[in-house]
Tab-separated table of N, CA and C in Angstrom:
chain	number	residue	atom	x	y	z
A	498	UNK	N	7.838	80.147	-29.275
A	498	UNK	CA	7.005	80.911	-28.376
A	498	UNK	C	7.875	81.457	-27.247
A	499	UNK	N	7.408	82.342	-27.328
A	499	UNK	CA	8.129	83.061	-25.877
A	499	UNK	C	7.591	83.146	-24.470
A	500	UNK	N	8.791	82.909	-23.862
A	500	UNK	CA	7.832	82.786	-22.443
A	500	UNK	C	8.457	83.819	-21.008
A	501	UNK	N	7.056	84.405	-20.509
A	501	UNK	CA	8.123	85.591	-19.626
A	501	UNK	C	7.809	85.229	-18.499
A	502	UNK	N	8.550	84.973	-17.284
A	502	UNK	CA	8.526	84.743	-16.313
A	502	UNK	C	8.199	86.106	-15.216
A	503	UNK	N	6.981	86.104	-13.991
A	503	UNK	CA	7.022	87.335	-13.384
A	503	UNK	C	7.043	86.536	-12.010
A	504	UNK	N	7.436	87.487	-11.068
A	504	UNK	CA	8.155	87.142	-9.647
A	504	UNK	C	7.599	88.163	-8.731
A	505	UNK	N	6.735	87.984	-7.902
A	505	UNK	CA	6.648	88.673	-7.129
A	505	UNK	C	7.288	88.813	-5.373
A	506	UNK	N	8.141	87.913	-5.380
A	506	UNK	CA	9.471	88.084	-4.315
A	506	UNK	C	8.617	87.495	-3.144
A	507	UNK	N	7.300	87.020	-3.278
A	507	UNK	CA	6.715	86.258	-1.613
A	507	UNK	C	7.706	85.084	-1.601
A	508	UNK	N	7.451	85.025	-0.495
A	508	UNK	CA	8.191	83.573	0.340
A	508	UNK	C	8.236	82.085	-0.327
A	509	UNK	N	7.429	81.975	-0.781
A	509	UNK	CA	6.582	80.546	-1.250
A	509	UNK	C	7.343	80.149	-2.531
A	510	UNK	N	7.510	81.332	-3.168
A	510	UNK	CA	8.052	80.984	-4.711
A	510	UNK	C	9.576	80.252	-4.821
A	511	UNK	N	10.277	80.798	-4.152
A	511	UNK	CA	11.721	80.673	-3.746
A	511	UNK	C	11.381	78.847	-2.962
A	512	UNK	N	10.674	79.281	-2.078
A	512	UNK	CA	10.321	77.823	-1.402
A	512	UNK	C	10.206	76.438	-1.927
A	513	UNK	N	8.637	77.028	-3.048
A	513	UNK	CA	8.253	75.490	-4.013
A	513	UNK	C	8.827	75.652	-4.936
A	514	UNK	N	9.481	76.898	-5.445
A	514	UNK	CA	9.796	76.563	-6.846
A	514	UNK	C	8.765	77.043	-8.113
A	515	UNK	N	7.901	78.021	-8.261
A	515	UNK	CA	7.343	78.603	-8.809
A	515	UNK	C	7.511	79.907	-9.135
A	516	UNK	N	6.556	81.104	-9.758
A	516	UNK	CA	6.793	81.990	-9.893
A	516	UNK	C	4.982	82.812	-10.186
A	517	UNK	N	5.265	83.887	-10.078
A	517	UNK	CA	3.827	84.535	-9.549
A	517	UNK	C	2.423	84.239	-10.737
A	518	UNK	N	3.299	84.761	-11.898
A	518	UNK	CA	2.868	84.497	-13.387
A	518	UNK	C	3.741	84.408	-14.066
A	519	UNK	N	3.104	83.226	-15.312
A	519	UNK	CA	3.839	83.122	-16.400
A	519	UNK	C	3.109	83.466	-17.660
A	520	UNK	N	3.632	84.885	-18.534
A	520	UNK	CA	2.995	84.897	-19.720
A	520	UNK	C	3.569	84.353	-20.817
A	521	UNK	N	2.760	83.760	-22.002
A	521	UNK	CA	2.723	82.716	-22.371
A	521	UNK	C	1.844	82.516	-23.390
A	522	UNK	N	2.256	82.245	-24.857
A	522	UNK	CA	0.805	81.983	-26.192
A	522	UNK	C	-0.364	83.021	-25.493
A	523	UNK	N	0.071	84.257	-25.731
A	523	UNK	CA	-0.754	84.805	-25.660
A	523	UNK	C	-1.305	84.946	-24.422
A	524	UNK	N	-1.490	84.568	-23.074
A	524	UNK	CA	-2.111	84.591	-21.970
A	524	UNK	C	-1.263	84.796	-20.815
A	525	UNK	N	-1.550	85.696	-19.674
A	525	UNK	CA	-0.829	85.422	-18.640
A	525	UNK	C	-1.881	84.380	-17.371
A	526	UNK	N	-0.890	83.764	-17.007
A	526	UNK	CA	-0.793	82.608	-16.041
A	526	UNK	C	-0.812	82.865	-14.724
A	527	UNK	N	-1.715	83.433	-13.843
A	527	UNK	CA	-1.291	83.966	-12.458
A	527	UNK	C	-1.427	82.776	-11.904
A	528	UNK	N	-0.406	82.295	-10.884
A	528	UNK	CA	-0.401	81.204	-9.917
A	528	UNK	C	-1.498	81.450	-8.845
A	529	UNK	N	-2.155	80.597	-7.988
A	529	UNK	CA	-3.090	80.677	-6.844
A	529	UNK	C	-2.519	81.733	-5.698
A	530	UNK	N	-2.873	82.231	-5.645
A	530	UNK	CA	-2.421	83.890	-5.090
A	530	UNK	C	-3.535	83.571	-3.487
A	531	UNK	N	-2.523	83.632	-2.031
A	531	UNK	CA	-3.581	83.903	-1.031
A	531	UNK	C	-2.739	85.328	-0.676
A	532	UNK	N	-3.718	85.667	0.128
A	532	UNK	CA	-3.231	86.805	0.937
A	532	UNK	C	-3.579	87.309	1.989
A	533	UNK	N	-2.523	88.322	2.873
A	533	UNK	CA	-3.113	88.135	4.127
A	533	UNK	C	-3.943	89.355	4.855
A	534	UNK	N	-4.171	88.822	6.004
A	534	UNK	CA	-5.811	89.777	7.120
A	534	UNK	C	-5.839	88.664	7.775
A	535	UNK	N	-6.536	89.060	8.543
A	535	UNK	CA	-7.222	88.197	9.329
A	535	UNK	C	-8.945	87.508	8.898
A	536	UNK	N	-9.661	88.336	8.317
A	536	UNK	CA	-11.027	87.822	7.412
A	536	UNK	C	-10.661	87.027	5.782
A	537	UNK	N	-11.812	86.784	5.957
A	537	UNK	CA	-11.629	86.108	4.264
A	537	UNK	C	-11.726	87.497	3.076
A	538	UNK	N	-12.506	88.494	3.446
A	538	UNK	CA	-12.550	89.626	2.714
A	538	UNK	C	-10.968	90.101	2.804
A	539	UNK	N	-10.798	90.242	3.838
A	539	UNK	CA	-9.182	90.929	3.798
A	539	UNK	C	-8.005	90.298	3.230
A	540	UNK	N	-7.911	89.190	3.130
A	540	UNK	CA	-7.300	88.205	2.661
A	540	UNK	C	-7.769	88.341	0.540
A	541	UNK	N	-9.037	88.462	0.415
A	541	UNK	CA	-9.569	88.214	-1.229
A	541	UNK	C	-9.170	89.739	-1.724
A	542	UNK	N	-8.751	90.413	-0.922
A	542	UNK	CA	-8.778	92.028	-1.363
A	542	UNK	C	-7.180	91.978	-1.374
A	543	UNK	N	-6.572	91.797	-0.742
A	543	UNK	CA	-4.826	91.416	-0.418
A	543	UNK	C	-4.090	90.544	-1.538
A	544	UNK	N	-5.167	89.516	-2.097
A	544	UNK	CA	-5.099	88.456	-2.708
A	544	UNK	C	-5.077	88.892	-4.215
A	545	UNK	N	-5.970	89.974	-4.183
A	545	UNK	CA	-6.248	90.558	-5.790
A	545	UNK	C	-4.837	91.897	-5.913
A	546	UNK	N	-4.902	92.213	-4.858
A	546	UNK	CA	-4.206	93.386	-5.064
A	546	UNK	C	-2.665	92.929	-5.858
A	547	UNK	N	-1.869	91.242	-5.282
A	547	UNK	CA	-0.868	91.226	-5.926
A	547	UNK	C	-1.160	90.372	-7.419
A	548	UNK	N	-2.494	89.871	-7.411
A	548	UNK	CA	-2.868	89.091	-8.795
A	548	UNK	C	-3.025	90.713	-9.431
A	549	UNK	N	-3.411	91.547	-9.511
A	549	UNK	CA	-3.332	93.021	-10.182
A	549	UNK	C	-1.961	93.509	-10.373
A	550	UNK	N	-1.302	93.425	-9.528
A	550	UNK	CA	0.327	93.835	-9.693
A	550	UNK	C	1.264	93.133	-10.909
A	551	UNK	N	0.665	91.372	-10.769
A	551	UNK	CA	1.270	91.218	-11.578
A	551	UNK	C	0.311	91.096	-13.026
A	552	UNK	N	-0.748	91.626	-13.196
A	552	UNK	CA	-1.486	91.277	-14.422
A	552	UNK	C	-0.589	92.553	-14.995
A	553	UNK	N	-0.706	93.941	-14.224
A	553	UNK	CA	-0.151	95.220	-14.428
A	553	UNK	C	1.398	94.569	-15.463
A	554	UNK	N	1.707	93.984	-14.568
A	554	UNK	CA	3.453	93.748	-15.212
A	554	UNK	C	3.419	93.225	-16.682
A	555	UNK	N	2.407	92.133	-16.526
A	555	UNK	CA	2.752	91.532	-17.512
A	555	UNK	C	2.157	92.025	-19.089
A	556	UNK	N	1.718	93.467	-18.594
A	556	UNK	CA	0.787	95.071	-19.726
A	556	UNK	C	-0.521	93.768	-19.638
A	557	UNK	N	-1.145	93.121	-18.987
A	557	UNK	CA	-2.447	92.663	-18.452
A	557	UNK	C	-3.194	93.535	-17.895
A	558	UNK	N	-4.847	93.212	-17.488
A	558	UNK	CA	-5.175	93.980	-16.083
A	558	UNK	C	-6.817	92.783	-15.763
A	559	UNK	N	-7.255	93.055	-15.085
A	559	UNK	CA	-8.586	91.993	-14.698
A	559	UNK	C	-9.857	92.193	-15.476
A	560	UNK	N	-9.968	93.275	-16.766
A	560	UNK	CA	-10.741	93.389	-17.661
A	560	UNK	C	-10.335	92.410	-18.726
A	561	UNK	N	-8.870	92.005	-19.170
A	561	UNK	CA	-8.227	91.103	-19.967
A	561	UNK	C	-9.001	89.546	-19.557
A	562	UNK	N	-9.484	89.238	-17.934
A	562	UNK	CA	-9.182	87.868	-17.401
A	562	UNK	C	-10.087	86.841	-18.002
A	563	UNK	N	-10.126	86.138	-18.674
A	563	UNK	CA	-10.768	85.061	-18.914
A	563	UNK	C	-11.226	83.690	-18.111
A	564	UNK	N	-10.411	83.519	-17.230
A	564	UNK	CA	-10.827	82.860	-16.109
A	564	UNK	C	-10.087	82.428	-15.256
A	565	UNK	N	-11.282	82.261	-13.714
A	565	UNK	CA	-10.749	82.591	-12.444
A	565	UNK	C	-11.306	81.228	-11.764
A	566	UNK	N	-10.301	81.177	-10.585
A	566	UNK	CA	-10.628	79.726	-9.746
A	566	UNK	C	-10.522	80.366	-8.615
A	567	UNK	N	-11.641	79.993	-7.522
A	567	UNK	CA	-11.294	80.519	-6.205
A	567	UNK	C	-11.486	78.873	-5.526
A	568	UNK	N	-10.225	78.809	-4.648
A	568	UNK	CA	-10.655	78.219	-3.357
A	568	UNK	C	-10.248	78.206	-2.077
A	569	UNK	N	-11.591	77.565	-1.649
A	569	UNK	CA	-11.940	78.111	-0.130
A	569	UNK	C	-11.815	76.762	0.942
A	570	UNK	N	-11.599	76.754	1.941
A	570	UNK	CA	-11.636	75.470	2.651
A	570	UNK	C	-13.248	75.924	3.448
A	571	UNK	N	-14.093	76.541	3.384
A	571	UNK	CA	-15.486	76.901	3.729
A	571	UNK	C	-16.161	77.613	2.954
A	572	UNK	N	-16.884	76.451	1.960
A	572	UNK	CA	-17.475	77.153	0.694
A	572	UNK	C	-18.661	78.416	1.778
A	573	UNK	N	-18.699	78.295	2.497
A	573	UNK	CA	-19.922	79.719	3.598
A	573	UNK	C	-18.955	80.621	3.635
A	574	UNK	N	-18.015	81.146	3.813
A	574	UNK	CA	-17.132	82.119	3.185
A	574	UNK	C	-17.099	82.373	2.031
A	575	UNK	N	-17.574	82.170	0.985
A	575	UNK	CA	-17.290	82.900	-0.286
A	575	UNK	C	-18.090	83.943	-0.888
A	576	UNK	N	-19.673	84.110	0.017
A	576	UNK	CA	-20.332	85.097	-0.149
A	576	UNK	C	-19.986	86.574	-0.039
A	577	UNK	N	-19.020	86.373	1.018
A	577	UNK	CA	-18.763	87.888	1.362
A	577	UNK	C	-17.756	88.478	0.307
A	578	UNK	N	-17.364	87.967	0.143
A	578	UNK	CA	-16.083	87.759	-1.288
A	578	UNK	C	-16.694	88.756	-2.314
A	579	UNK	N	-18.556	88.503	-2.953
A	579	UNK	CA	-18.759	88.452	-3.987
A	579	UNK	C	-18.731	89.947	-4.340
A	580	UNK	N	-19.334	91.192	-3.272
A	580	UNK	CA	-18.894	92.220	-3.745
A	580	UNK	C	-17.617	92.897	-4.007
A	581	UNK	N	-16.794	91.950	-3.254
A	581	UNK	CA	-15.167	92.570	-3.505
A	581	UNK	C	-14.851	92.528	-5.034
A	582	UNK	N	-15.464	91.308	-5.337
A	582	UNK	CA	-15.134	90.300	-6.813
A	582	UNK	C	-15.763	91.350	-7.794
A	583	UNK	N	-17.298	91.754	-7.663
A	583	UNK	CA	-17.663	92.134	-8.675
A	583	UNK	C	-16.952	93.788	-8.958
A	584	UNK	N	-16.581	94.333	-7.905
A	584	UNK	CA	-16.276	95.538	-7.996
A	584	UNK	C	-14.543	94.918	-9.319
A	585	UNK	N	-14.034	94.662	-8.751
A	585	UNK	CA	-12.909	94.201	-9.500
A	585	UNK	C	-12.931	93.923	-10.984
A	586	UNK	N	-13.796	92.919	-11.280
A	586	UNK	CA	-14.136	92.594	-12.388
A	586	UNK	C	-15.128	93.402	-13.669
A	587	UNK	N	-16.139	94.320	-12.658
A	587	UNK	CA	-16.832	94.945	-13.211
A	587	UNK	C	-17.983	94.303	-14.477
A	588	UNK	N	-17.819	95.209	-15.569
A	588	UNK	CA	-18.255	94.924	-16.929
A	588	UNK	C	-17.618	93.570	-17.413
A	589	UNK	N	-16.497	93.360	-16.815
A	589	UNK	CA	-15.547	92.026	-17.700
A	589	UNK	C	-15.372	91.113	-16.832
A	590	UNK	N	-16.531	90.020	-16.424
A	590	UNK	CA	-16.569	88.977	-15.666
A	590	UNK	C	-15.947	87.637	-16.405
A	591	UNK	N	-14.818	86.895	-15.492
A	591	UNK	CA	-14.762	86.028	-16.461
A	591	UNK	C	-15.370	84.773	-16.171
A	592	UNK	N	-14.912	83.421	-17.098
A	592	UNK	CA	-15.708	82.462	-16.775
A	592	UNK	C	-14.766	81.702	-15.023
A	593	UNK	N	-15.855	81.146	-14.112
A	593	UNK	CA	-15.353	81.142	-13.023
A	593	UNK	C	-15.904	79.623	-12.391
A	594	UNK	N	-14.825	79.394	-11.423
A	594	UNK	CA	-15.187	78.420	-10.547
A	594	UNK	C	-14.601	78.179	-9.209
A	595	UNK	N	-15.735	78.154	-7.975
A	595	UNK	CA	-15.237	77.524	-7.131
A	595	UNK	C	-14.824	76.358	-5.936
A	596	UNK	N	-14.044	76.023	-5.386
A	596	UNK	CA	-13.837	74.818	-5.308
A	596	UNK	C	-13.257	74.869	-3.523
A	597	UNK	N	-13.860	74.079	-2.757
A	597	UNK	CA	-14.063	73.867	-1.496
A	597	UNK	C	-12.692	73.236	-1.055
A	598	UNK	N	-11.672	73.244	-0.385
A	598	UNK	CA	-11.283	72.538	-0.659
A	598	UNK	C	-9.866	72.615	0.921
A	599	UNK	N	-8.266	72.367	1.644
A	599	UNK	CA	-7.649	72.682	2.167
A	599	UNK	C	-6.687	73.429	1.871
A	600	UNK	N	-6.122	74.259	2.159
A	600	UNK	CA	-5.460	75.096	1.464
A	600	UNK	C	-4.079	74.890	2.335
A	601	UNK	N	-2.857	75.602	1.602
A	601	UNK	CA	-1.641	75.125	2.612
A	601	UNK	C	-1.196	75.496	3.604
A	602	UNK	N	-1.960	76.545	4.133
A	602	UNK	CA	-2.102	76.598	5.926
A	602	UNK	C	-3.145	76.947	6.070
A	603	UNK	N	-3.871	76.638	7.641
A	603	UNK	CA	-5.011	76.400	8.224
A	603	UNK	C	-5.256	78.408	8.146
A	604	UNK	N	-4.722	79.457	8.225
A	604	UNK	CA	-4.503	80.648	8.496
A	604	UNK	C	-5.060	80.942	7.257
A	605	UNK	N	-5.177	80.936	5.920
A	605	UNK	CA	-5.109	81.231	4.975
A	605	UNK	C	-6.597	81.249	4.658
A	606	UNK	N	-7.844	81.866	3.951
A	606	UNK	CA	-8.953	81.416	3.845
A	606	UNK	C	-9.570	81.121	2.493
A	607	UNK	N	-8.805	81.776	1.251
A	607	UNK	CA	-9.226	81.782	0.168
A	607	UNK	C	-7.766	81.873	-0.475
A	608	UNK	N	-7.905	81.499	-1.864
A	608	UNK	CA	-6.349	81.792	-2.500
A	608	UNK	C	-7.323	81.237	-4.059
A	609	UNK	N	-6.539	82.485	-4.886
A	609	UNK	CA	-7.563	82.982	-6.276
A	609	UNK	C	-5.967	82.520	-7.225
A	610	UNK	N	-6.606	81.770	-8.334
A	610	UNK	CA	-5.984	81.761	-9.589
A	610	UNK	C	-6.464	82.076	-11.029
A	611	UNK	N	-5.573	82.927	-11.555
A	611	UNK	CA	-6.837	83.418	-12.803
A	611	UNK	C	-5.792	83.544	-13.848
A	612	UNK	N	-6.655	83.511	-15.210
A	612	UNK	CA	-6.030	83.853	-16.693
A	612	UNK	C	-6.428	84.592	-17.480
A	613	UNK	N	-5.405	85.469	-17.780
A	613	UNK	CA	-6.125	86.447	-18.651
A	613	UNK	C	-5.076	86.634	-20.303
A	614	UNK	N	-5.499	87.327	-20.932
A	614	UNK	CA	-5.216	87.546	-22.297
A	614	UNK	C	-4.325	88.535	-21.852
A	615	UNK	N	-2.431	88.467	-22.538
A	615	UNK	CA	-1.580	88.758	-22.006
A	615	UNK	C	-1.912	90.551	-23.274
C-alpha cells in the first residue's frame, strides 16, 4: 500500500511531529485542523478552508468526506457553525460527531477532523 504524506507548513506539524493529511487504502486522513479569528465561525471557516486545501491536494474534495469530528471546548458554540458546515458539505453530508472537550490552547474554539475517499 502506498502511502502519501501532505504538509501544510503550519507551525504545529514540525512541532508534534505530524502532518496535515495522510492518504492512504484508499482514504485521505485530514489531521484535527483549528484555525484562526477571533469567533468560533471564523475560526470553522479558516479551519475548513485548509482541511479543503489539503483534500484539493490529495485529488479529494468535501463531497468525497465520509466522516467528520468536530471539537469544541463549549458544546453552545457549535450552533453557529451549522450553516457554515452545511453550506460546505452540501448534498454530501458525512457521517459526524461532536465532542466537547479542551483543546490545545485556550484561544482556539473548534478544531475539525475528517475522512474522505482519496
Amino acid at each position: 500500500m502506498t502511502i502519501r504524506r501532505i504538509h501544510s507548513g503550519g507551525p504545529f506539524e514540525a512541532k508534534i511531529g505530524y502532518c496535515r493529511a495522510v492518504v492512504a487504502g484508499g482514504f485521505v486522513h485530514v489531521a484535527g485542523t483549528v484555525g484562526q479569528g477571533d469567533t468560533v465561525t471564523e475560526q470553522c471557516r479558516a479551519a475548513l478552508d485548509v482541511i479543503g486545501k489539503a483534500l484539493a491536494e490529495a485529488g479529494s474534495g468535501f463531497d468525497k468526506a465520509v466522516r467528520v469530528n468536530y471539537y469544541l471546548p463549549d458544546a453552545a458554540e457549535f450552533e453557529p457553525c451549522w450553516p457554515i458546515l452545511s453550506e460546505v458539505f452540501g448534498d454530501n453530508p458525512p457521517a459526524a460527531t461532536m465532542v466537547e472537550c479542551n483543546l490545545i490552547d485556550p484561544k482556539y474554539r473548534i478544531e475539525i477532523e475528517l475522512t474522505a475517499i482519496a
